[in-house]
mmCIF file of C-alpha atoms in Angstrom:
data_model
loop_
_atom_site.group_PDB
_atom_site.id
_atom_site.type_symbol
_atom_site.label_atom_id
_atom_site.label_comp_id
_atom_site.label_asym_id
_atom_site.label_seq_id
_atom_site.Cartn_x
_atom_site.Cartn_y
_atom_site.Cartn_z
ATOM 1 C CA MET A 83 -0.079 0.220 0.005
ATOM 2 C CA LEU A 84 1.069 3.503 -0.489
ATOM 3 C CA LYS A 85 1.442 6.223 1.818
ATOM 4 C CA ARG A 86 2.348 9.649 1.751
ATOM 5 C CA PHE A 87 5.437 10.471 3.564
ATOM 6 C CA ILE A 88 5.677 12.432 7.154
ATOM 7 C CA ARG A 89 5.544 15.891 7.562
ATOM 8 C CA ASP A 90 9.254 16.165 8.465
ATOM 9 C CA GLU A 91 10.777 14.388 5.820
ATOM 10 C CA SER A 92 9.544 16.307 2.914
ATOM 11 C CA GLY A 93 11.583 18.767 1.171
ATOM 12 C CA VAL A 94 14.855 16.159 1.740
ATOM 13 C CA ALA A 95 15.649 15.823 -2.055
ATOM 14 C CA LEU A 96 16.168 19.561 -2.247
ATOM 15 C CA GLY A 97 18.433 19.616 0.990
ATOM 16 C CA LEU A 98 20.637 17.051 -0.433
ATOM 17 C CA ALA A 99 20.760 18.730 -3.659
ATOM 18 C CA ILE A 100 21.558 22.296 -2.102
ATOM 19 C CA ILE A 101 24.268 20.002 -0.201
ATOM 20 C CA MET A 102 26.280 18.372 -3.755
ATOM 21 C CA VAL A 103 25.932 21.423 -5.154
ATOM 22 C CA VAL A 104 28.051 22.948 -2.685
ATOM 23 C CA LEU A 105 30.533 19.656 -3.040
ATOM 24 C CA ILE A 106 31.153 20.069 -6.050
ATOM 25 C CA GLY A 107 31.485 23.758 -5.774
ATOM 26 C CA VAL A 108 34.173 23.606 -3.257
ATOM 27 C CA MET A 109 36.070 20.881 -5.290
ATOM 28 C CA GLY A 110 35.925 22.513 -8.176
ATOM 29 C CA ALA A 111 37.070 25.673 -6.604
ATOM 30 C CA GLY A 112 40.393 23.705 -5.167
ATOM 31 C CA LEU A 113 41.039 21.971 -8.785
ATOM 32 C CA LEU A 114 40.978 25.913 -10.066
ATOM 33 C CA VAL A 115 43.625 26.494 -7.230
ATOM 34 C CA PHE A 116 45.582 23.312 -8.492
ATOM 35 C CA VAL A 117 45.378 24.444 -12.022
ATOM 36 C CA ASN A 118 46.246 28.217 -10.941
ATOM 37 C CA THR A 119 49.481 27.335 -8.890
ATOM 38 C CA ASP A 120 50.244 24.993 -11.866
ATOM 39 C CA LEU A 121 50.229 27.518 -14.698
ATOM 40 C CA GLN A 122 52.218 29.887 -12.332
ATOM 41 C CA ASN A 123 54.675 27.010 -11.831
ATOM 42 C CA VAL A 124 54.765 26.499 -15.587
ATOM 43 C CA VAL A 125 55.087 30.791 -15.804
ATOM 44 C CA GLU A 126 58.077 30.647 -13.739
ATOM 45 C CA VAL A 127 59.954 27.296 -14.872
ATOM 46 C CA ASN A 128 59.804 29.077 -18.137
ATOM 47 C CA GLY A 129 60.887 32.078 -16.965
ATOM 48 C CA GLY A 130 63.654 30.312 -15.555
ATOM 49 C CA GLN A 131 64.888 28.476 -17.831
ATOM 50 C CA LYS A 132 65.066 31.897 -20.359
ATOM 51 C CA ALA A 133 66.194 34.064 -17.735
ATOM 52 C CA LEU A 134 68.964 30.936 -18.012
ATOM 53 C CA ASN A 135 69.538 31.256 -21.752
ATOM 54 C CA ALA A 136 70.245 34.614 -20.861
ATOM 55 C CA ALA A 137 73.259 33.859 -18.123
ATOM 56 C CA ASP A 138 74.059 31.555 -21.035
ATOM 57 C CA ALA A 139 74.783 34.211 -23.300
ATOM 58 C CA GLY A 140 76.327 35.938 -21.005
ATOM 59 C CA ILE A 141 79.271 33.650 -20.640
ATOM 60 C CA GLN A 142 79.703 33.078 -24.237
ATOM 61 C CA ALA A 143 79.734 36.871 -24.663
ATOM 62 C CA ALA A 144 82.604 37.464 -21.913
ATOM 63 C CA LYS A 145 84.426 34.643 -23.601
ATOM 64 C CA ARG A 146 84.619 36.329 -26.467
ATOM 65 C CA GLN A 147 85.694 39.291 -24.587
ATOM 66 C CA LEU A 148 88.385 37.771 -23.253
ATOM 67 C CA LEU A 149 89.408 36.509 -26.755
ATOM 68 C CA SER A 150 89.793 40.725 -28.102
ATOM 69 C CA ASP A 151 90.765 41.801 -24.116
ATOM 70 C CA ALA A 152 92.815 39.545 -21.773
ATOM 71 C CA SER A 153 94.949 42.024 -20.155
ATOM 72 C CA LYS A 154 94.786 41.571 -16.345
ATOM 73 C CA SER A 155 94.876 44.863 -15.670
ATOM 74 C CA ARG A 156 91.501 45.334 -16.964
ATOM 75 C CA TYR A 157 89.636 43.245 -14.576
ATOM 76 C CA ASP A 158 91.697 43.514 -11.312
ATOM 77 C CA SER A 159 89.934 45.914 -9.458
ATOM 78 C CA LYS A 160 92.854 48.169 -8.589
ATOM 79 C CA SER A 161 92.634 51.575 -9.008
ATOM 80 C CA PRO A 162 95.464 53.129 -10.500
ATOM 81 C CA ASN A 163 96.061 49.780 -12.310
ATOM 82 C CA PRO A 164 100.483 50.616 -12.767
ATOM 83 C CA ASP A 165 100.541 50.006 -16.615
ATOM 84 C CA GLY A 166 98.116 53.118 -16.557
ATOM 85 C CA LYS A 167 94.796 50.927 -17.770
ATOM 86 C CA THR A 168 91.608 51.727 -16.438
ATOM 87 C CA ASP A 169 89.116 48.977 -15.820
ATOM 88 C CA SER A 170 87.219 47.926 -18.588
ATOM 89 C CA ALA A 171 83.472 47.935 -18.129
ATOM 90 C CA TRP A 172 83.408 44.211 -17.993
ATOM 91 C CA SER A 173 85.071 44.550 -14.830
ATOM 92 C CA SER A 174 83.372 43.254 -11.662
ATOM 93 C CA ALA A 175 84.801 46.434 -9.652
ATOM 94 C CA GLY A 176 82.451 48.123 -10.991
ATOM 95 C CA ALA A 177 78.192 47.504 -12.378
ATOM 96 C CA GLY A 178 79.638 45.196 -14.444
ATOM 97 C CA LYS A 179 78.617 44.808 -18.444
ATOM 98 C CA ASP A 180 74.868 44.895 -19.166
ATOM 99 C CA ILE A 181 73.973 43.215 -22.628
ATOM 100 C CA THR A 182 70.388 42.329 -23.489
ATOM 101 C CA PHE A 183 69.499 39.317 -25.702
ATOM 102 C CA ASN A 184 66.295 39.454 -27.840
ATOM 103 C CA GLY A 185 64.690 41.312 -25.041
ATOM 104 C CA ASP A 186 66.448 39.091 -22.075
ATOM 105 C CA THR A 187 68.897 41.229 -19.528
ATOM 106 C CA VAL A 188 71.675 40.561 -18.736
ATOM 107 C CA ASN A 189 74.724 41.417 -16.457
ATOM 108 C CA VAL A 190 78.017 40.095 -17.207
ATOM 109 C CA LYS A 191 80.955 40.601 -14.639
ATOM 110 C CA VAL A 192 84.839 39.705 -15.571
ATOM 111 C CA GLN A 193 87.497 39.239 -12.051
ATOM 112 C CA TYR A 194 90.989 38.972 -12.910
ATOM 113 C CA LEU A 195 92.426 35.520 -10.509
ATOM 114 C CA ALA A 196 95.687 36.450 -8.886
ATOM 115 C CA PRO A 197 97.945 33.523 -9.180
ATOM 116 C CA SER A 198 97.362 31.109 -5.768
ATOM 117 C CA ALA A 199 100.889 30.706 -4.805
ATOM 118 C CA ILE A 200 100.068 28.740 -1.293
ATOM 119 C CA THR A 201 97.731 25.492 -1.264
ATOM 120 C CA SER A 202 94.677 27.336 0.855
ATOM 121 C CA GLN A 203 94.621 30.576 -2.345
ATOM 122 C CA VAL A 204 93.922 27.178 -4.784
ATOM 123 C CA LYS A 205 89.749 27.467 -2.724
ATOM 124 C CA ASP A 206 89.262 30.684 -2.378
ATOM 125 C CA PRO A 207 87.267 32.392 -4.931
ATOM 126 C CA SER A 208 89.407 35.426 -5.264
ATOM 127 C CA TYR A 209 92.594 33.809 -6.297
ATOM 128 C CA ALA A 210 93.035 30.687 -9.210
ATOM 129 C CA PRO A 211 92.590 27.265 -8.594
ATOM 130 C CA GLU A 212 95.608 26.479 -10.103
ATOM 131 C CA LEU A 213 98.847 26.119 -7.775
ATOM 132 C CA LEU A 214 102.213 28.117 -9.013
ATOM 133 C CA THR A 215 105.239 26.072 -9.608
ATOM 134 C CA SER A 216 107.567 28.379 -9.715
ATOM 135 C CA GLY A 217 107.806 32.263 -9.634
ATOM 136 C CA THR A 218 105.482 34.924 -9.421
ATOM 137 C CA ASN A 219 103.469 34.032 -13.286
ATOM 138 C CA TYR A 220 102.266 31.149 -14.177
ATOM 139 C CA THR A 221 104.101 29.197 -17.730
ATOM 140 C CA ASP A 222 102.816 30.359 -21.042
ATOM 141 C CA GLY A 223 101.840 33.789 -20.189
ATOM 142 C CA LYS A 224 98.549 32.339 -18.421
ATOM 143 C CA ASN A 225 95.925 34.048 -16.848
ATOM 144 C CA TYR A 226 92.363 33.056 -14.794
ATOM 145 C CA PHE A 227 89.213 35.012 -14.786
ATOM 146 C CA LYS A 228 86.288 34.415 -13.122
ATOM 147 C CA VAL A 229 83.569 35.091 -15.223
ATOM 148 C CA VAL A 230 79.986 36.049 -13.241
ATOM 149 C CA SER A 231 76.773 36.381 -15.883
ATOM 150 C CA THR A 232 73.290 37.284 -14.054
ATOM 151 C CA GLY A 233 70.165 36.780 -16.201
ATOM 152 C CA THR A 234 66.548 38.207 -15.864
ATOM 153 C CA PHE A 235 63.447 38.251 -17.518
ATOM 154 C CA GLY A 236 60.642 39.380 -15.390
ATOM 155 C CA GLU A 237 60.962 38.378 -12.158
ATOM 156 C CA ALA A 238 62.911 35.143 -12.834
ATOM 157 C CA LYS A 239 67.016 35.260 -11.750
ATOM 158 C CA ARG A 240 69.824 33.169 -12.739
ATOM 159 C CA LYS A 241 73.091 32.912 -12.349
ATOM 160 C CA VAL A 242 76.025 31.726 -13.767
ATOM 161 C CA GLU A 243 79.763 31.498 -13.050
ATOM 162 C CA ALA A 244 82.765 29.741 -15.244
ATOM 163 C CA ILE A 245 86.652 30.472 -14.634
ATOM 164 C CA TYR A 246 88.745 30.624 -18.306
ATOM 165 C CA TYR A 247 92.371 30.656 -18.411
ATOM 166 C CA THR A 248 93.899 32.618 -21.164
ATOM 167 C CA ASN A 249 97.590 31.559 -22.673
ATOM 168 C CA ASP A 250 100.058 33.357 -24.929
ATOM 169 C CA LEU A 251 99.253 31.731 -28.875
ATOM 170 C CA GLY A 252 102.023 32.084 -29.706
ATOM 171 C CA VAL A 253 101.826 34.974 -32.213
ATOM 172 C CA PRO A 254 105.178 36.406 -33.035
ATOM 173 C CA LYS A 255 105.441 40.511 -31.486
ATOM 174 C CA GLY A 256 107.624 41.919 -33.838
ATOM 175 C CA TYR A 257 108.076 41.606 -37.816
ATOM 176 C CA PHE A 258 107.400 38.085 -38.773
ATOM 177 C CA THR A 259 107.319 36.634 -42.354
ATOM 178 C CA PRO A 260 107.521 33.379 -44.187
ATOM 179 C CA ASN A 261 108.571 35.368 -46.562
ATOM 180 C CA ASN A 262 111.154 38.375 -47.180
ATOM 181 C CA ILE A 263 110.828 41.835 -45.852
ATOM 182 C CA THR A 264 112.599 44.908 -47.462
ATOM 183 C CA ILE A 265 112.378 48.612 -46.447
ATOM 184 C CA ASN A 266 113.328 51.311 -48.529
ATOM 185 C CA GLY A 267 114.391 55.107 -48.217
ATOM 186 C CA GLY A 268 114.528 56.688 -45.146
ATOM 187 C CA ALA A 269 111.894 54.521 -43.362
ATOM 188 C CA SER A 270 112.766 53.453 -39.997
ATOM 189 C CA VAL A 271 111.155 50.889 -38.043
ATOM 190 C CA ASP A 272 111.668 51.445 -34.091
ATOM 191 C CA GLY A 273 111.270 48.863 -30.707
ATOM 192 C CA VAL A 274 110.950 45.781 -32.759
ATOM 193 C CA SER A 275 113.008 43.399 -34.163
ATOM 194 C CA LEU A 276 112.607 41.494 -37.874
ATOM 195 C CA PHE A 277 112.020 38.167 -38.441
ATOM 196 C CA ALA A 278 111.620 36.233 -41.373
ATOM 197 C CA LEU A 279 112.433 32.688 -42.994
ATOM 198 C CA GLY A 280 113.417 34.447 -45.952
ATOM 199 C CA ASN A 281 115.816 37.621 -46.676
ATOM 200 C CA VAL A 282 116.035 40.885 -45.020
ATOM 201 C CA THR A 283 116.975 44.000 -47.596
ATOM 202 C CA LEU A 284 117.241 46.889 -46.161
ATOM 203 C CA ASN A 285 117.746 49.917 -49.127
ATOM 204 C CA GLY A 286 118.695 53.079 -49.207
ATOM 205 C CA GLY A 287 119.945 54.185 -45.273
ATOM 206 C CA ALA A 288 116.847 52.307 -43.883
ATOM 207 C CA SER A 289 117.197 51.514 -40.674
ATOM 208 C CA VAL A 290 115.955 49.350 -37.509
ATOM 209 C CA THR A 291 116.619 51.392 -33.936
ATOM 210 C CA GLY A 292 115.446 51.826 -30.742
ATOM 211 C CA THR A 293 114.881 48.899 -28.110
ATOM 212 C CA ASP A 294 113.478 45.313 -28.759
ATOM 213 C CA GLN A 295 110.679 46.044 -25.976
ATOM 214 C CA ILE A 296 109.030 42.630 -25.915
ATOM 215 C CA TYR A 297 112.099 39.985 -26.399
ATOM 216 C CA GLY A 298 114.898 42.074 -25.379
ATOM 217 C CA ASN A 299 118.102 39.993 -26.405
ATOM 218 C CA TRP A 300 115.711 37.290 -27.524
ATOM 219 C CA ARG A 301 116.938 34.352 -24.858
ATOM 220 C CA ASN A 302 113.266 32.682 -23.103
ATOM 221 C CA SER A 303 112.007 29.576 -23.338
ATOM 222 C CA TRP A 304 112.219 29.230 -27.370
ATOM 223 C CA ASN A 305 115.796 30.430 -27.498
ATOM 224 C CA PRO A 306 118.699 29.547 -25.338
ATOM 225 C CA THR A 307 121.306 32.135 -27.306
ATOM 226 C CA PRO A 308 121.042 35.287 -26.005
ATOM 227 C CA ARG A 309 122.517 38.466 -27.963
ATOM 228 C CA SER A 310 125.313 40.296 -26.576
ATOM 229 C CA THR A 311 122.791 43.467 -27.267
ATOM 230 C CA SER A 312 118.811 44.399 -26.278
ATOM 231 C CA ASP A 313 118.862 46.146 -29.479
ATOM 232 C CA ALA A 314 115.605 46.083 -31.858
ATOM 233 C CA GLY A 315 117.435 43.207 -34.456
ATOM 234 C CA ILE A 316 116.541 41.211 -37.592
ATOM 235 C CA GLY A 317 116.874 37.087 -37.465
ATOM 236 C CA SER A 318 116.566 35.278 -41.159
ATOM 237 C CA VAL A 319 116.854 32.220 -42.103
ATOM 238 C CA GLY A 320 117.716 33.356 -45.427
ATOM 239 C CA THR A 321 120.565 36.797 -45.570
ATOM 240 C CA ILE A 322 120.336 40.024 -43.938
ATOM 241 C CA SER A 323 120.991 43.365 -46.030
ATOM 242 C CA GLY A 324 123.047 46.154 -43.959
ATOM 243 C CA ARG A 325 123.377 43.404 -41.133
ATOM 244 C CA VAL A 326 124.925 44.435 -38.073
ATOM 245 C CA ALA A 327 127.328 42.688 -36.232
ATOM 246 C CA GLY A 328 126.272 41.284 -32.826
ATOM 247 C CA ARG A 329 122.754 42.591 -33.225
ATOM 248 C CA ASP A 330 121.398 40.709 -35.948
ATOM 249 C CA TYR A 331 121.882 37.594 -37.412
ATOM 250 C CA ASP A 332 120.980 35.265 -41.029
ATOM 251 C CA SER A 333 122.520 31.514 -42.546
ATOM 252 C CA THR A 334 125.768 33.288 -42.412
ATOM 253 C CA THR A 335 126.897 34.143 -39.137
ATOM 254 C CA CYS A 336 127.835 32.351 -36.043
ATOM 255 C CA PRO A 337 125.689 31.572 -34.549
ATOM 256 C CA LYS A 338 123.341 30.520 -37.713
ATOM 257 C CA PHE A 339 120.110 31.883 -37.515
ATOM 258 C CA VAL A 340 117.814 28.663 -37.860
ATOM 259 C CA GLN A 341 114.192 28.132 -38.158
ATOM 260 C CA GLU A 342 114.501 25.317 -35.484
ATOM 261 C CA LEU A 343 117.375 24.552 -32.839
ATOM 262 C CA SER A 344 117.255 20.621 -34.147
ATOM 263 C CA LEU A 345 118.896 22.053 -37.938
ATOM 264 C CA PRO A 346 122.591 22.352 -37.747
ATOM 265 C CA GLY A 347 124.524 25.480 -36.859
ATOM 266 C CA CYS A 348 127.559 26.346 -36.957
ATOM 267 C CA ALA A 349 131.164 24.700 -36.132
ATOM 268 C CA SER A 350 131.792 27.463 -33.097
ATOM 269 C CA SER A 351 129.478 27.352 -29.931
ATOM 270 C CA PRO A 352 127.578 29.170 -29.627
ATOM 271 C CA GLN A 353 126.601 27.190 -32.837
ATOM 272 C CA LYS A 354 122.751 28.767 -33.573
ATOM 273 C CA ILE A 355 120.537 31.183 -32.540
ATOM 274 C CA THR A 356 116.927 30.837 -33.214
ATOM 275 C CA PHE A 357 113.184 32.757 -33.022
ATOM 276 C CA PRO A 358 112.258 34.290 -29.730
ATOM 277 C CA PHE A 359 109.025 32.603 -29.867
ATOM 278 C CA ASP A 360 106.884 29.564 -30.578
ATOM 279 C CA PRO A 361 108.323 27.942 -33.674
ATOM 280 C CA ALA A 362 104.895 26.004 -34.389
ATOM 281 C CA SER A 363 103.315 29.162 -35.197
ATOM 282 C CA GLN A 364 105.114 29.479 -38.042
ATOM 283 C CA THR A 365 104.287 26.544 -39.795
ATOM 284 C CA GLY A 366 101.307 23.684 -39.280
ATOM 285 C CA GLN A 367 98.225 23.261 -37.753
ATOM 286 C CA ALA A 368 98.757 25.112 -34.965
ATOM 287 C CA ASP A 369 99.732 28.287 -37.533
ATOM 288 C CA GLN A 370 96.608 27.814 -39.558
ATOM 289 C CA GLU A 371 94.402 28.625 -36.041
ATOM 290 C CA ARG A 372 95.876 31.343 -35.260
ATOM 291 C CA LEU A 373 95.730 32.875 -38.463
ATOM 292 C CA ASN A 374 91.944 32.068 -38.281
ATOM 293 C CA PHE A 375 91.276 33.860 -35.261
ATOM 294 C CA LEU A 376 93.798 36.679 -36.342
ATOM 295 C CA ARG A 377 91.009 37.095 -39.481
ATOM 296 C CA GLU A 378 87.982 37.067 -37.045
ATOM 297 C CA GLU A 379 90.050 39.957 -35.307
ATOM 298 C CA ALA A 380 90.542 41.878 -38.161
ATOM 299 C CA LYS A 381 87.344 41.491 -39.652
ATOM 300 C CA ALA A 382 85.394 42.682 -36.342
ATOM 301 C CA SER A 383 87.664 45.786 -36.503
ATOM 302 C CA GLY A 384 86.890 46.456 -39.993
ATOM 303 C CA ALA A 385 90.916 46.024 -40.823
ATOM 304 C CA TYR A 386 90.604 43.048 -43.086
ATOM 305 C CA TYR A 387 91.843 43.509 -46.638
ATOM 306 C CA PRO A 388 91.557 40.216 -49.033
ATOM 307 C CA SER A 389 93.223 40.485 -52.188
ATOM 308 C CA GLY A 390 93.809 38.280 -55.162
ATOM 309 C CA GLY A 391 97.181 39.440 -55.592
ATOM 310 C CA GLY A 392 99.898 41.922 -57.079
ATOM 311 C CA THR A 393 101.053 45.056 -54.975
ATOM 312 C CA VAL A 394 98.616 46.268 -51.578
ATOM 313 C CA ASN A 395 99.525 49.290 -50.575
ATOM 314 C CA LEU A 396 99.129 49.803 -46.347
ATOM 315 C CA GLY A 397 98.081 53.118 -45.077
ATOM 316 C CA SER A 398 96.237 53.890 -48.437
ATOM 317 C CA ALA A 399 92.749 55.255 -48.873
ATOM 318 C CA ALA A 400 91.522 51.550 -49.352
ATOM 319 C CA PHE A 401 93.772 50.059 -47.269
ATOM 320 C CA PRO A 402 93.226 52.788 -44.017
ATOM 321 C CA TRP A 403 95.581 51.208 -40.625
ATOM 322 C CA PRO A 404 92.503 52.081 -37.936
ATOM 323 C CA THR A 405 92.783 55.953 -36.619
ATOM 324 C CA ASN A 406 91.482 54.035 -33.381
ATOM 325 C CA ALA A 407 93.915 51.479 -33.040
ATOM 326 C CA THR A 408 94.772 49.713 -29.686
ATOM 327 C CA ASP A 409 97.792 47.603 -29.308
ATOM 328 C CA ARG A 410 94.982 44.653 -29.839
ATOM 329 C CA THR A 411 94.232 45.630 -33.108
ATOM 330 C CA VAL A 412 94.628 43.328 -35.984
ATOM 331 C CA VAL A 413 95.041 44.363 -39.515
ATOM 332 C CA PHE A 414 95.154 41.579 -42.325
ATOM 333 C CA VAL A 415 95.893 41.562 -45.423
ATOM 334 C CA ASP A 416 94.699 38.378 -47.107
ATOM 335 C CA PHE A 417 96.130 37.349 -50.922
ATOM 336 C CA THR A 418 94.007 34.851 -51.851
ATOM 337 C CA SER A 419 96.083 33.319 -54.543
ATOM 338 C CA GLY A 420 99.011 32.078 -54.824
ATOM 339 C CA GLY A 421 102.758 34.136 -56.225
ATOM 340 C CA GLY A 422 106.141 35.297 -55.798
ATOM 341 C CA THR A 423 105.224 38.844 -56.957
ATOM 342 C CA ASN A 424 102.370 39.523 -54.067
ATOM 343 C CA ARG A 425 103.602 42.144 -51.579
ATOM 344 C CA VAL A 426 102.339 44.498 -49.195
ATOM 345 C CA ASP A 427 103.767 48.145 -49.329
ATOM 346 C CA TRP A 428 103.834 49.712 -46.439
ATOM 347 C CA GLU A 429 104.775 53.890 -46.576
ATOM 348 C CA VAL A 430 105.610 55.363 -43.412
ATOM 349 C CA GLY A 431 104.907 58.621 -42.525
ATOM 350 C CA SER A 432 106.620 61.497 -40.986
ATOM 351 C CA GLU A 433 107.558 61.636 -36.756
ATOM 352 C CA SER A 434 104.466 63.939 -36.685
ATOM 353 C CA ASP A 435 102.287 61.294 -37.951
ATOM 354 C CA PRO A 436 100.168 59.172 -34.788
ATOM 355 C CA PRO A 437 101.763 55.484 -33.569
ATOM 356 C CA VAL A 438 100.288 52.552 -35.081
ATOM 357 C CA LYS A 439 99.489 50.164 -32.739
ATOM 358 C CA GLY A 440 98.661 46.765 -33.110
ATOM 359 C CA THR A 441 99.185 43.505 -35.417
ATOM 360 C CA LEU A 442 99.947 43.144 -39.305
ATOM 361 C CA VAL A 443 99.305 40.267 -40.614
ATOM 362 C CA VAL A 444 100.128 38.838 -43.758
ATOM 363 C CA LYS A 445 99.799 36.236 -45.797
ATOM 364 C CA GLY A 446 100.979 34.863 -49.416
ATOM 365 C CA GLY A 447 102.768 37.852 -49.778
ATOM 366 C CA ASN A 448 105.808 39.883 -49.298
ATOM 367 C CA LEU A 449 106.536 42.751 -46.995
ATOM 368 C CA ARG A 450 108.145 46.202 -47.882
ATOM 369 C CA ILE A 451 108.206 48.812 -46.083
ATOM 370 C CA THR A 452 108.996 53.183 -47.672
ATOM 371 C CA GLN A 453 108.967 56.169 -46.068
ATOM 372 C CA HIS A 454 106.966 59.165 -47.881
#
């Protein structure tokens, strides 16, 4: 038999429905909180990744900066610097270098790390992570630099630290050619030595003067035989026209100037003298790597001059030496075709002209220096 609900049970379904709606609402709100939190986490992760990418790009930019300028006094936080150089904009002594990559910002600081003279300094963040074996500097001109790069994207920040060391490329710090050098007229080369695998010719009063500011008497780890003077001089595997005894050495002198110490010298002792720089910088794969680097440096400064052959007049309107040149400047004349007649003519100006600074590279040709 059907019976009616008692009065107190009427409307129970509505109450249950309301309770269910409330429960579903609470659950839905909870789900929305979880989804919103996940979205925020994704946004933060993406922002953090972009900041990390920017920081990594800053590390690469600092690496390129050190390739161009690795003078330790530019990043050593000393004021004033003993060599008169000011701190670089990249130095950790200041605010560092601010760079923008595709809208992302990064701050990069470079710090020179002093050599570690004692074991405890190796783990000191202000010292190099390598212990000195002797002296006050590392061998091969090695210097350590710490790079701190901080990338920013929105509110996300990421920091990347790296330590790089630089060493001497072995590039000759003077005039060097695997061919011949000719200096004409009243031209005078002052303060640097000349080195050639070919012959060196001085014509019409041309001269080499001053003190060799880099190699001195030429004795170092590459060349055990010193000269009796520190004057700028000439070293030639061929012959030297106008050679000054005791200062210049070639294939006819004793000691004999040789390309490599393994080659025979003269009969008397000392028997041979050689280049005061890495012989590997003259030929082979190491030389090609150095040339590639120097070529890129010249391209970056707008002083890369390719030529199909013939004569290039350095210093002319077509092939100028950069007016803002420094000791880091590279001028590269690249003869793209072979031939013994390829030549760079460099017309040296008067004493009133500003000094020419930097490195001249002539590939595939000879060098002749004359005076206006």
